[in-house]
PDB file of C-alpha atoms in Angstrom:
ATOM      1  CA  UNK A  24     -19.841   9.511  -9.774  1.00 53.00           C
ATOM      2  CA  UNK A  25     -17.937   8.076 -12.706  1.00 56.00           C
ATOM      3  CA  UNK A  26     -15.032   6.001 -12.418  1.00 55.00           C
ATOM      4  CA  UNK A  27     -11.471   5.807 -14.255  1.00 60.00           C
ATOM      5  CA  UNK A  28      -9.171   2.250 -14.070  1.00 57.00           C
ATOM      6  CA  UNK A  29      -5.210   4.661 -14.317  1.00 58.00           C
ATOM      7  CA  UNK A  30      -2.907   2.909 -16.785  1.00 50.00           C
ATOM      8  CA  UNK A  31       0.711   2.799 -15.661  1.00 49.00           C
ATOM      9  CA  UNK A  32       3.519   1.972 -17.865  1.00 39.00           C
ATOM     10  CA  UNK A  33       5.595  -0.510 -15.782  1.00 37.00           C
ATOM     11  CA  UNK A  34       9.171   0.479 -15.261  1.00 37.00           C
ATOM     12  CA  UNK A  35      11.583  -1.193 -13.010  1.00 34.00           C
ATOM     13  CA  UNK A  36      11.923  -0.357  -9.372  1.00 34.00           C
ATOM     14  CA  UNK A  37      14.732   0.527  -7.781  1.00 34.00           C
ATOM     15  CA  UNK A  38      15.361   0.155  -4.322  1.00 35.00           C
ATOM     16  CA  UNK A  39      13.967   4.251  -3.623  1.00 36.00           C
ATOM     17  CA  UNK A  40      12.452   5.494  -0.565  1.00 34.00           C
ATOM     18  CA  UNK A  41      10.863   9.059   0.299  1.00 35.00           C
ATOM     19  CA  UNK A  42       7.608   7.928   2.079  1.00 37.00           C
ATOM     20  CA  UNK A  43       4.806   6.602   0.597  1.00 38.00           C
ATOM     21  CA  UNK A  44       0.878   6.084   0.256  1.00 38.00           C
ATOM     22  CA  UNK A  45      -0.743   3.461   2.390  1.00 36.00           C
ATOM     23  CA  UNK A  46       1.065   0.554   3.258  1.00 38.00           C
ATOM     24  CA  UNK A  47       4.561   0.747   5.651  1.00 36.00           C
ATOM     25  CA  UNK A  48       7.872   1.104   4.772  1.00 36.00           C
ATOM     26  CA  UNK A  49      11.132  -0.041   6.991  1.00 40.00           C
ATOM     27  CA  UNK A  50      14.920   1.336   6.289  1.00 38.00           C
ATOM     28  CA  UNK A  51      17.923   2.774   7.867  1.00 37.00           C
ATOM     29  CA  UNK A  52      17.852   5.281   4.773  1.00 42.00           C
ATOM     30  CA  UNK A  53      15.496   6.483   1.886  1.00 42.00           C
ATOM     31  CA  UNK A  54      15.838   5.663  -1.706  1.00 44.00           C
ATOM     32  CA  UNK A  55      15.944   8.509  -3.899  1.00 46.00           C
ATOM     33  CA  UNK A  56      12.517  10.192  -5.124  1.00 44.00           C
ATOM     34  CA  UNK A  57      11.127   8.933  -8.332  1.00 43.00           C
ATOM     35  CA  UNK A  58      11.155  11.847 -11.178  1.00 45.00           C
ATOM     36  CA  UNK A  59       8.351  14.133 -10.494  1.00 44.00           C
ATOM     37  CA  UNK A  60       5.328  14.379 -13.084  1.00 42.00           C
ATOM     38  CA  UNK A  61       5.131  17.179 -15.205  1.00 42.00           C
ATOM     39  CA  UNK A  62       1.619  18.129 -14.374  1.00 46.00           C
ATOM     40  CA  UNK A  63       0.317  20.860 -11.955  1.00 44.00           C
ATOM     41  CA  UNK A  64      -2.956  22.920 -12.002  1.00 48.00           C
ATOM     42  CA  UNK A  65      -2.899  26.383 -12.823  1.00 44.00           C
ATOM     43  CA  UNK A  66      -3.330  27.544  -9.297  1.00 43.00           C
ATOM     44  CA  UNK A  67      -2.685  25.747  -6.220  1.00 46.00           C
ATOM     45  CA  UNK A  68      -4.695  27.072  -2.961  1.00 45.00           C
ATOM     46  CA  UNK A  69      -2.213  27.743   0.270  1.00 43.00           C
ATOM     47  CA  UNK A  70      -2.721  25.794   3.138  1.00 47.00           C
ATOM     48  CA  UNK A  71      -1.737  26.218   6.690  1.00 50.00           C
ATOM     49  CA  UNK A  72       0.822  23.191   7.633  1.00 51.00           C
ATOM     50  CA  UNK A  73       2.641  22.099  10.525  1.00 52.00           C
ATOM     51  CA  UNK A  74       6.020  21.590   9.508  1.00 51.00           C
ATOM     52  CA  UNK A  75       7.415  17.875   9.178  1.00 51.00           C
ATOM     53  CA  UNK A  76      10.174  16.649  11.834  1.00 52.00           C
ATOM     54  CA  UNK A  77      12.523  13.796  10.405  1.00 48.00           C
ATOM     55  CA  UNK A  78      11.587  10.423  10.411  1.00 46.00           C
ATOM     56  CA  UNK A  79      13.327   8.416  13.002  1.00 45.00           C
ATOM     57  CA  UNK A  80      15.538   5.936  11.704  1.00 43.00           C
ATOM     58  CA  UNK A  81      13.346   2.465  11.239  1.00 45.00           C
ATOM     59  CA  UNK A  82      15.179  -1.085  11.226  1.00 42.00           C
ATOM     60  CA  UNK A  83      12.759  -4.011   9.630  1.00 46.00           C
ATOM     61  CA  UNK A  84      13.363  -7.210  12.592  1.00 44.00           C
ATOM     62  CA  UNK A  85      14.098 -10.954  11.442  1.00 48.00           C
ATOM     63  CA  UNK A  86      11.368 -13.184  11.987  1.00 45.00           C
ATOM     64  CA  UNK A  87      10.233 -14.798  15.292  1.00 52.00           C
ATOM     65  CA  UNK A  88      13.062 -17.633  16.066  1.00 54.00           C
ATOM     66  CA  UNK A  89      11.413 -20.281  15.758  1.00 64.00           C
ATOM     67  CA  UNK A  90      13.719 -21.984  13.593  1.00 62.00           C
ATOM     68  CA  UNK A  91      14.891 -21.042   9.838  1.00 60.00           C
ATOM     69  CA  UNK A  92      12.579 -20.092   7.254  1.00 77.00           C
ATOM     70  CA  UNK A  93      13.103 -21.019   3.544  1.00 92.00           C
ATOM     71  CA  UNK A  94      12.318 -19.269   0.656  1.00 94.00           C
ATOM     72  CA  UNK A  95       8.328 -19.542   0.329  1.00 96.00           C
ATOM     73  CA  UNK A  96       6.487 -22.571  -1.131  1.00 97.00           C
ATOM     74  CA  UNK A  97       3.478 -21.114  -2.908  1.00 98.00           C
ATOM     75  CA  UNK A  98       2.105 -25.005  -2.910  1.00 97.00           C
ATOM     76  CA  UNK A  99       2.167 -25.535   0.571  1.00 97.00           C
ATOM     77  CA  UNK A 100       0.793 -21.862   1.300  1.00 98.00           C
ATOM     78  CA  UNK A 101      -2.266 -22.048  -0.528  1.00 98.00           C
ATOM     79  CA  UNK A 102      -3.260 -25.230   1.890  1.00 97.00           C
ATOM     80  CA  UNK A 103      -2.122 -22.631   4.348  1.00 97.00           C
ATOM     81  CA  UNK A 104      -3.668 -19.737   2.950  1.00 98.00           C
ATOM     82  CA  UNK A 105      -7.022 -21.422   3.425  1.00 97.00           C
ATOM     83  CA  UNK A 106      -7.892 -19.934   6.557  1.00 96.00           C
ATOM     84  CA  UNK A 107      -7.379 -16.046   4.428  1.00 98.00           C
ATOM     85  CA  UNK A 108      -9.876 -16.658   1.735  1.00 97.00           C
ATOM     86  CA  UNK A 109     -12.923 -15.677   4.585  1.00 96.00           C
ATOM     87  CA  UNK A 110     -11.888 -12.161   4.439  1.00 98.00           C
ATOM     88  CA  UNK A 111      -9.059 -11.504   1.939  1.00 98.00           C
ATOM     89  CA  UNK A 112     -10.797 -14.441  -1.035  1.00 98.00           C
ATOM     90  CA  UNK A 113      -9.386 -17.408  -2.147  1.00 97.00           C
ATOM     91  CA  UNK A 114      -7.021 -15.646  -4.915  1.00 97.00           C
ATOM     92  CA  UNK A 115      -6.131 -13.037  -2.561  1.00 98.00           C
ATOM     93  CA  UNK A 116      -8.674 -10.565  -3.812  1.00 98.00           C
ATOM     94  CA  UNK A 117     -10.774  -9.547  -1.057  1.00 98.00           C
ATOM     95  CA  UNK A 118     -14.445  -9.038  -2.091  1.00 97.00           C
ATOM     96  CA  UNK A 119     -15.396  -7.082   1.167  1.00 97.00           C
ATOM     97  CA  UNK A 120     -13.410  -3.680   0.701  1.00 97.00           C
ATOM     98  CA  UNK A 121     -12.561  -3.161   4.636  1.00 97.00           C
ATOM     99  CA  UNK A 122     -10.353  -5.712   4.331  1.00 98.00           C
ATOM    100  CA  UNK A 123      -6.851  -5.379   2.096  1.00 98.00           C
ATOM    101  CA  UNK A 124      -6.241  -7.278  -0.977  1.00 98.00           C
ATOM    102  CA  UNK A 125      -3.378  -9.182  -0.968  1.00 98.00           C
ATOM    103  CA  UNK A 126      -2.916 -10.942  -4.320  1.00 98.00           C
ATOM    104  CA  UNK A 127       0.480  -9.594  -5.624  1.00 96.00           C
ATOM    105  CA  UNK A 128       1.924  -8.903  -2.209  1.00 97.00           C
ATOM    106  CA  UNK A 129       5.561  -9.315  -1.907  1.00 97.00           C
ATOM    107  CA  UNK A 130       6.797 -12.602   0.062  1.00 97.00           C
ATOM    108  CA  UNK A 131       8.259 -10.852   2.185  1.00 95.00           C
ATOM    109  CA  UNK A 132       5.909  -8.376   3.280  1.00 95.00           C
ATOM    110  CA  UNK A 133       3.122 -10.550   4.351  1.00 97.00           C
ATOM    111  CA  UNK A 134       5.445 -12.586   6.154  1.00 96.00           C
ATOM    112  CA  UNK A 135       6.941  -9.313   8.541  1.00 94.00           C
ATOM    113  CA  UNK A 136       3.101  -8.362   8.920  1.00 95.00           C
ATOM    114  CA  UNK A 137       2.509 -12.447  10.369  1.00 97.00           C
ATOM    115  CA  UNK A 138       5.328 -11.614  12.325  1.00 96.00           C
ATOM    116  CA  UNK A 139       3.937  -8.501  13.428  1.00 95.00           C
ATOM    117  CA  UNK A 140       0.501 -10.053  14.531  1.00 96.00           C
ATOM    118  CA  UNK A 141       1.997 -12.520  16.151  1.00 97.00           C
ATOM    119  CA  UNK A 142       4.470 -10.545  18.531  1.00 95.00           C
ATOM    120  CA  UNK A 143       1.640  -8.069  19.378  1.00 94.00           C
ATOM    121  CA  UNK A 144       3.001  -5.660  17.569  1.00 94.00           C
ATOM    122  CA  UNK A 145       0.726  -4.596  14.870  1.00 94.00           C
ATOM    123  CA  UNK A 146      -2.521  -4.731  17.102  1.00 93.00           C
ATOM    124  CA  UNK A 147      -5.238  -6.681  15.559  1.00 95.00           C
ATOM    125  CA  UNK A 148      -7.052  -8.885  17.645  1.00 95.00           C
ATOM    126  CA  UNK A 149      -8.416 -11.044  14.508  1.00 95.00           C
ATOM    127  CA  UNK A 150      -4.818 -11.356  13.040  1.00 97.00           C
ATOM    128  CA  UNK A 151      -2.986 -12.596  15.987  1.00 97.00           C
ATOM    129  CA  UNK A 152      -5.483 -14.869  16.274  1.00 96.00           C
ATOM    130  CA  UNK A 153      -4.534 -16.357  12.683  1.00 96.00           C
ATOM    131  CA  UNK A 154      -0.806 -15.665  13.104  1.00 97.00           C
ATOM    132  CA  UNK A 155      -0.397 -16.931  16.577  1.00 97.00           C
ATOM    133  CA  UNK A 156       0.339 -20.910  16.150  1.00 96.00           C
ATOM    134  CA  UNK A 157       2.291 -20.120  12.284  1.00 97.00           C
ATOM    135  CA  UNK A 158       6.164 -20.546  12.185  1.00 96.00           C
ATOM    136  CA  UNK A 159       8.227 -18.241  10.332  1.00 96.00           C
ATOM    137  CA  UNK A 160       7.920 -21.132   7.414  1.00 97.00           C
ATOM    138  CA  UNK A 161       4.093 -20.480   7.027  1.00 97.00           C
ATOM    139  CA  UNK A 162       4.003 -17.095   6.819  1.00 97.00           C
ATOM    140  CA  UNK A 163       7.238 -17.243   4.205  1.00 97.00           C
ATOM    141  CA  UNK A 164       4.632 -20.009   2.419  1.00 98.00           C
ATOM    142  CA  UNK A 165       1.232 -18.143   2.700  1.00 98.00           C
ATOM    143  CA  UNK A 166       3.467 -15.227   1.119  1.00 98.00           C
ATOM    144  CA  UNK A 167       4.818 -17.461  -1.535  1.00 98.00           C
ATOM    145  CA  UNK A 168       0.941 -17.916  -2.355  1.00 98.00           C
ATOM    146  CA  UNK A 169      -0.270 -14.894  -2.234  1.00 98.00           C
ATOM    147  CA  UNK A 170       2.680 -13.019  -4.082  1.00 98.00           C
ATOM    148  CA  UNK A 171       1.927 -15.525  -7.168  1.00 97.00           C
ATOM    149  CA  UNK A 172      -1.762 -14.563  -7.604  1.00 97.00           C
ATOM    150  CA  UNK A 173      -2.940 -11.478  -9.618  1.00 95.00           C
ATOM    151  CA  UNK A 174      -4.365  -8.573  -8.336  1.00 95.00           C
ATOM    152  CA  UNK A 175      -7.501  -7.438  -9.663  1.00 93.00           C
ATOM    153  CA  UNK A 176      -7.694  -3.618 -10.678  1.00 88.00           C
ATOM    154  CA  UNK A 177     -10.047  -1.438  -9.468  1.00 94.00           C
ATOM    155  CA  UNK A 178     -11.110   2.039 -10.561  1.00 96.00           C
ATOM    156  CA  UNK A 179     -10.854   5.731  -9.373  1.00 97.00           C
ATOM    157  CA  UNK A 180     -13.213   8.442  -8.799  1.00 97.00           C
ATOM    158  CA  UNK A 181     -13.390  11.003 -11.823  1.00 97.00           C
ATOM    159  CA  UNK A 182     -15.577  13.453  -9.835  1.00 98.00           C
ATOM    160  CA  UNK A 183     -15.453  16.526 -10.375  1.00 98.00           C
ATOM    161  CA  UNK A 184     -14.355  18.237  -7.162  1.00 98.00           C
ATOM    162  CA  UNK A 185     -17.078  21.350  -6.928  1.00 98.00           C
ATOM    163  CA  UNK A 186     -15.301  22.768  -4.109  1.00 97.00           C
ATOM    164  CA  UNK A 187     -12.482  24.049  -1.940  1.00 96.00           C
ATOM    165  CA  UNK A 188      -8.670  24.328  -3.108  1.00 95.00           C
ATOM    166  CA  UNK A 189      -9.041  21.634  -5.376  1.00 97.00           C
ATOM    167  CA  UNK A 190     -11.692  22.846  -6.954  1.00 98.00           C
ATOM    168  CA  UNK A 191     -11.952  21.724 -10.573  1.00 98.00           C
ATOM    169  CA  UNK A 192      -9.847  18.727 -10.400  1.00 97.00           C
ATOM    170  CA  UNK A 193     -11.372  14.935 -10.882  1.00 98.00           C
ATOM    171  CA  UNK A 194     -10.870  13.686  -7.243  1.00 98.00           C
ATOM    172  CA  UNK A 195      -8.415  11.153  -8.151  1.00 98.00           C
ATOM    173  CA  UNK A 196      -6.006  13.708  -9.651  1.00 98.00           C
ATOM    174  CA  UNK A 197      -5.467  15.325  -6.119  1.00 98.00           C
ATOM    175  CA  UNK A 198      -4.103  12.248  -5.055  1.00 98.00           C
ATOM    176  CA  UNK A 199      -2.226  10.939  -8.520  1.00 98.00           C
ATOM    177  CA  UNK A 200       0.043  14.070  -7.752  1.00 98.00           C
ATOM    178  CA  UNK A 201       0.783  13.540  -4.498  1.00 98.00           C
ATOM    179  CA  UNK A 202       1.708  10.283  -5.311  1.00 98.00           C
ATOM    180  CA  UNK A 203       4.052  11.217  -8.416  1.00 97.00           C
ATOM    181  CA  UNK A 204       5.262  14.517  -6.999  1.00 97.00           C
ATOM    182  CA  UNK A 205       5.027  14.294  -3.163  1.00 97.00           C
ATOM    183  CA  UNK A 206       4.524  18.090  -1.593  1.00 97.00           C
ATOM    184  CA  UNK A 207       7.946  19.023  -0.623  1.00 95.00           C
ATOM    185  CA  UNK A 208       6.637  22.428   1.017  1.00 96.00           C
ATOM    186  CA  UNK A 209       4.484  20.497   3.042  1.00 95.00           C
ATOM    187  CA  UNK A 210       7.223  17.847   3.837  1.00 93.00           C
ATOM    188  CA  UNK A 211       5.370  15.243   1.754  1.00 95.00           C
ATOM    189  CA  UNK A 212       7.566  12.818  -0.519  1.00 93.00           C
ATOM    190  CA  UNK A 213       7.072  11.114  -3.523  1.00 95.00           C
ATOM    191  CA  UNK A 214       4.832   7.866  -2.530  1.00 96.00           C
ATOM    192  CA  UNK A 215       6.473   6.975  -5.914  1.00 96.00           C
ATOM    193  CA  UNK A 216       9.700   7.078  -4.457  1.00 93.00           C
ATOM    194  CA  UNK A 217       8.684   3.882  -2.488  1.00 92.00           C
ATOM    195  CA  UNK A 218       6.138   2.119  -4.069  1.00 95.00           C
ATOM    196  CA  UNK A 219       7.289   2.744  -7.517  1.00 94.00           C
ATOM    197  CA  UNK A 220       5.843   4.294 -10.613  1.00 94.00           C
ATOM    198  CA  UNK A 221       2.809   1.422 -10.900  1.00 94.00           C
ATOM    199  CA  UNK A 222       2.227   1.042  -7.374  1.00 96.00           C
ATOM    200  CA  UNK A 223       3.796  -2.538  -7.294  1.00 95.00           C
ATOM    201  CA  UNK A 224       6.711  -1.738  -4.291  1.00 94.00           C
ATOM    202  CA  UNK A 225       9.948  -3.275  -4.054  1.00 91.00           C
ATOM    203  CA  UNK A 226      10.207  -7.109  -3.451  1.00 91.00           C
ATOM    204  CA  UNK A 227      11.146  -7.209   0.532  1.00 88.00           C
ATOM    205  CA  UNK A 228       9.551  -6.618   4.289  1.00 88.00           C
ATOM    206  CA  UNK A 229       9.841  -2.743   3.763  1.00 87.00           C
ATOM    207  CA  UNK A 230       8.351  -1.160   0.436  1.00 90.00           C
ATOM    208  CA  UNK A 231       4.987  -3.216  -0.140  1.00 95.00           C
ATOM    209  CA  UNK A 232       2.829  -2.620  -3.415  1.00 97.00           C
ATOM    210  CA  UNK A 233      -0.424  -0.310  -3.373  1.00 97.00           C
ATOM    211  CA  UNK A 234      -1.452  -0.598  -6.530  1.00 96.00           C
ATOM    212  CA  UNK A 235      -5.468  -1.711  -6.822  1.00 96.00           C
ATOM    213  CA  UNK A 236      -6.030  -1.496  -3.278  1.00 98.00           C
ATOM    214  CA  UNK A 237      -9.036  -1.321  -1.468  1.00 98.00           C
ATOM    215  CA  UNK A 238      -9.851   2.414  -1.227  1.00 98.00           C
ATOM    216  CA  UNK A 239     -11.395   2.166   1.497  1.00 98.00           C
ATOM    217  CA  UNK A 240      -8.780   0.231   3.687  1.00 98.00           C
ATOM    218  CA  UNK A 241      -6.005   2.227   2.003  1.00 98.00           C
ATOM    219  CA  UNK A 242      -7.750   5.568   3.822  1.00 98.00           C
ATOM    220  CA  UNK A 243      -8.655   4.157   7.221  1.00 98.00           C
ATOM    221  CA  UNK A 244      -4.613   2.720   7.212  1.00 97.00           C
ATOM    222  CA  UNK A 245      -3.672   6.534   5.917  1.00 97.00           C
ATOM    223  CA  UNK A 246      -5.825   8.050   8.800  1.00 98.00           C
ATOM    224  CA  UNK A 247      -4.271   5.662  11.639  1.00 96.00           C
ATOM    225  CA  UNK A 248      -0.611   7.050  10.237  1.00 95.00           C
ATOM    226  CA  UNK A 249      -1.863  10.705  10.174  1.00 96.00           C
ATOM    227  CA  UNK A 250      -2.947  10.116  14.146  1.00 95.00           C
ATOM    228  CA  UNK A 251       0.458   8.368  14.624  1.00 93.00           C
ATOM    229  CA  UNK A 252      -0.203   4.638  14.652  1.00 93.00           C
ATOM    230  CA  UNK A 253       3.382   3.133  14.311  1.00 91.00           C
ATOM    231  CA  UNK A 254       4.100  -0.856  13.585  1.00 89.00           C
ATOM    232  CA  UNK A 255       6.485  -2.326  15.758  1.00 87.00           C
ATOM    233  CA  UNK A 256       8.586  -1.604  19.129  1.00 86.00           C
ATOM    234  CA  UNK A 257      11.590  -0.200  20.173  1.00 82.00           C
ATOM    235  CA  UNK A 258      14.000  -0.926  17.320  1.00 74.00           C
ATOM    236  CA  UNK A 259      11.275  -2.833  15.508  1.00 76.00           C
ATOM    237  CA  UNK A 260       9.163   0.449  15.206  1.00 80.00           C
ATOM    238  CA  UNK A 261       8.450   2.054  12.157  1.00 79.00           C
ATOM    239  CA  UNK A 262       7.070   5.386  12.217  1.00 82.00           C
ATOM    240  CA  UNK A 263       8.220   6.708   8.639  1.00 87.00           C
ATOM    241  CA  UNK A 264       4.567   6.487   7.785  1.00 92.00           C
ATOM    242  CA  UNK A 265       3.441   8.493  11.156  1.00 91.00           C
ATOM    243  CA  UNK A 266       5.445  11.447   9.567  1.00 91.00           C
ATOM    244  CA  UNK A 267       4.491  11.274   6.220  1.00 91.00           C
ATOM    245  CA  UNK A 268       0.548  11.078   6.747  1.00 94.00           C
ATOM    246  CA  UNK A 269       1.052  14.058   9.599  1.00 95.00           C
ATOM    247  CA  UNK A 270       0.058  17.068   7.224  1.00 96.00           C
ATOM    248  CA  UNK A 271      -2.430  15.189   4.992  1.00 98.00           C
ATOM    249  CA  UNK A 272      -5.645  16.104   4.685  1.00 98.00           C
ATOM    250  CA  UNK A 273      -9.084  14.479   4.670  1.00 98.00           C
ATOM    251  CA  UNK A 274      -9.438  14.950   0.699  1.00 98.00           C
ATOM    252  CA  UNK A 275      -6.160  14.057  -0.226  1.00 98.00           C
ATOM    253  CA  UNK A 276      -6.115  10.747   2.009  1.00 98.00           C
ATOM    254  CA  UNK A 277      -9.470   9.762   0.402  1.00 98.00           C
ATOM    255  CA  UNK A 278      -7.999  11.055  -2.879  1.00 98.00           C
ATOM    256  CA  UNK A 279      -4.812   8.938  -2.421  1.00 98.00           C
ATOM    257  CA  UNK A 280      -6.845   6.002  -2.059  1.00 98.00           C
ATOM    258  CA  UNK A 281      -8.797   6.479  -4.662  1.00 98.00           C
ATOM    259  CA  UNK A 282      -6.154   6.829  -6.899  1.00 98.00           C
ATOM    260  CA  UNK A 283      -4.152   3.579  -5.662  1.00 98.00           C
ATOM    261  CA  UNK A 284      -7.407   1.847  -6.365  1.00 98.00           C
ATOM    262  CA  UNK A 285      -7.179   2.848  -9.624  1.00 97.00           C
ATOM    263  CA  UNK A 286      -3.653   2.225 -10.170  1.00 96.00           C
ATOM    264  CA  UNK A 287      -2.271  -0.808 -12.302  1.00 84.00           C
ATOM    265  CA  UNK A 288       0.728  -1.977 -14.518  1.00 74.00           C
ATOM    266  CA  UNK A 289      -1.042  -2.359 -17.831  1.00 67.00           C
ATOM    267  CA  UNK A 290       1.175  -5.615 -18.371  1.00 67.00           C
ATOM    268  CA  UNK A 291      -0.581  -7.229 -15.553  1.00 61.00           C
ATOM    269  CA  UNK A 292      -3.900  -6.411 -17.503  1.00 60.00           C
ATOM    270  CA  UNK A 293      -6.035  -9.729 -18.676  1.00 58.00           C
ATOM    271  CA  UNK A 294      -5.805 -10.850 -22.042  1.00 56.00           C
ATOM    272  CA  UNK A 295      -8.219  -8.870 -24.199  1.00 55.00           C
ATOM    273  CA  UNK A 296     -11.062 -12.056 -25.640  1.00 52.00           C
ATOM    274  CA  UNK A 297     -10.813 -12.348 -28.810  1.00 44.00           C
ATOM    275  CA  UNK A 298     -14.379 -12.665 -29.485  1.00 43.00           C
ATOM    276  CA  UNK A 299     -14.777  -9.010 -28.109  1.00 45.00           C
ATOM    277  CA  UNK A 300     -12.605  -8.078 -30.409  1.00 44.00           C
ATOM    278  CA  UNK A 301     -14.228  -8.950 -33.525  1.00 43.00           C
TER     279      UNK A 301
END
């Protein structure tokens, strides 16, 4: 197996939605799609679909009311944070790939998903454990922390694929244009509409950044979508990402997440040493 880290030229990110690759995205409307990529093999296999309903409309809540909640205070969240580094590391790079990474994470995102433990309604009996005696201030704070550290990129799987309607492709590829392009016959958008060009989201509760993800918690999240897990209740709920995952395959999940892996802004890229350089 040989392995690729994808450059990405950063470019700004609007406030776009279509749907998106692993993570969960909240709005009364969608932003519109990214530009699609100019790349397409020569032959694309047909596949039986079932066609795509529309997404029901998805309000992000406010926080529990337990009083108001500043901006974040990356100081007093990385006290807070503590209690993360078991599972997601100290820096917000987890070293055990089942659980995500959350170094880069918007404020705002981490703090909904608190919220979400909390109120029982992103089931996870490990995280409501955490999340159950933090205030809305916390979880703004341990955001605050978390959103300041860098994420560490990964790589993506060159593979040939040997097989099947993707034959011929390097396995990330399947997923790189899914991402960039979406599959409109299919009902798939543009992940890039969402999570922008590099994978890093829009700041907010509703479009968090993919990029160097865990592959392997980006495809078990993909595969709860695809069998209709939805985050929140009644006008909490989300289920944007229910409808998006509906028609994707095994392949191009694992593909997806390979490629998200993969995925960084080169400007977030460490220094080069100088010594190696010589």
């Amino acid at each position: 197996m040989t392995l690729k880290r994808i450059l990405a030229v950063g470019a700004a990110v609007g406030t776009a939605l279509a749907l998106a690759g692993v993570a969960i995205a909240q709005s009364t409307e969608a932003p519109a799609a990214a530009p699609a990529a100019a790349e397409a093999p020569a032959a694309e296999a047909a596949a039986a679909v079932t066609p795509a309903e529309e997404a029901p409309v998805a309000v992000a809540a406010e926080l529990p009311a337990d009083g108001p909640a500043n901006p974040g205070d990356a100081t007093a969240g990385e006290a807070k944070a503590a209690a993360c580094a078991a599972c997601h590391g100290a820096d917000g790079n987890a070293a055990d790939p089942q659980y995500p990474n959350l170094a880069g994470q918007h404020e705002h995102y981490i703090a909904r998903q608190l919220a979400l433990y909390k109120s029982g309604e992103r089931d996870n009996a490990i995280m409501l454990g955490f999340a159950a005696t933090l205030s809305s201030q916390d979880m703004r704070d341990i955001g605050a922390y978390f959103a300041k550290q860098a994420p560490r990129p990964g790589v993506a799987d060159e593979t040939v694929i040997a097989e099947g309607p993707n034959a011929g492709r390097k396995f990330y590829q399947v997923g790189q244009k899914l991402y960039r392009s979406g599959d409109p016959a299919r009902g798939i958008p543009s992940c890039a509409a969402c999570h922008g060009p590099t994978g890093a989201g829009v700041p907010g509760p509703s479009w968090p950044a993919l990029h160097a993800q865990h592959a392997q918690y980006t495809a078990v999240q993909l595969r709860a979508f695809r069998d209709g897990a939805v985050w929140g209740k009644d006008g909490n709920a989300n289920a944007i990402m229910s409808a998006v995952a509906r028609n994707l395959t095994d392949e191009e999940i694992d593909s997806l997440a390979s490629y998200l892996q993969g995925l960084h802004d080169v400007r977030d890229a460490a220094p080069a040493d100088a010594t190696a350089a010589r």
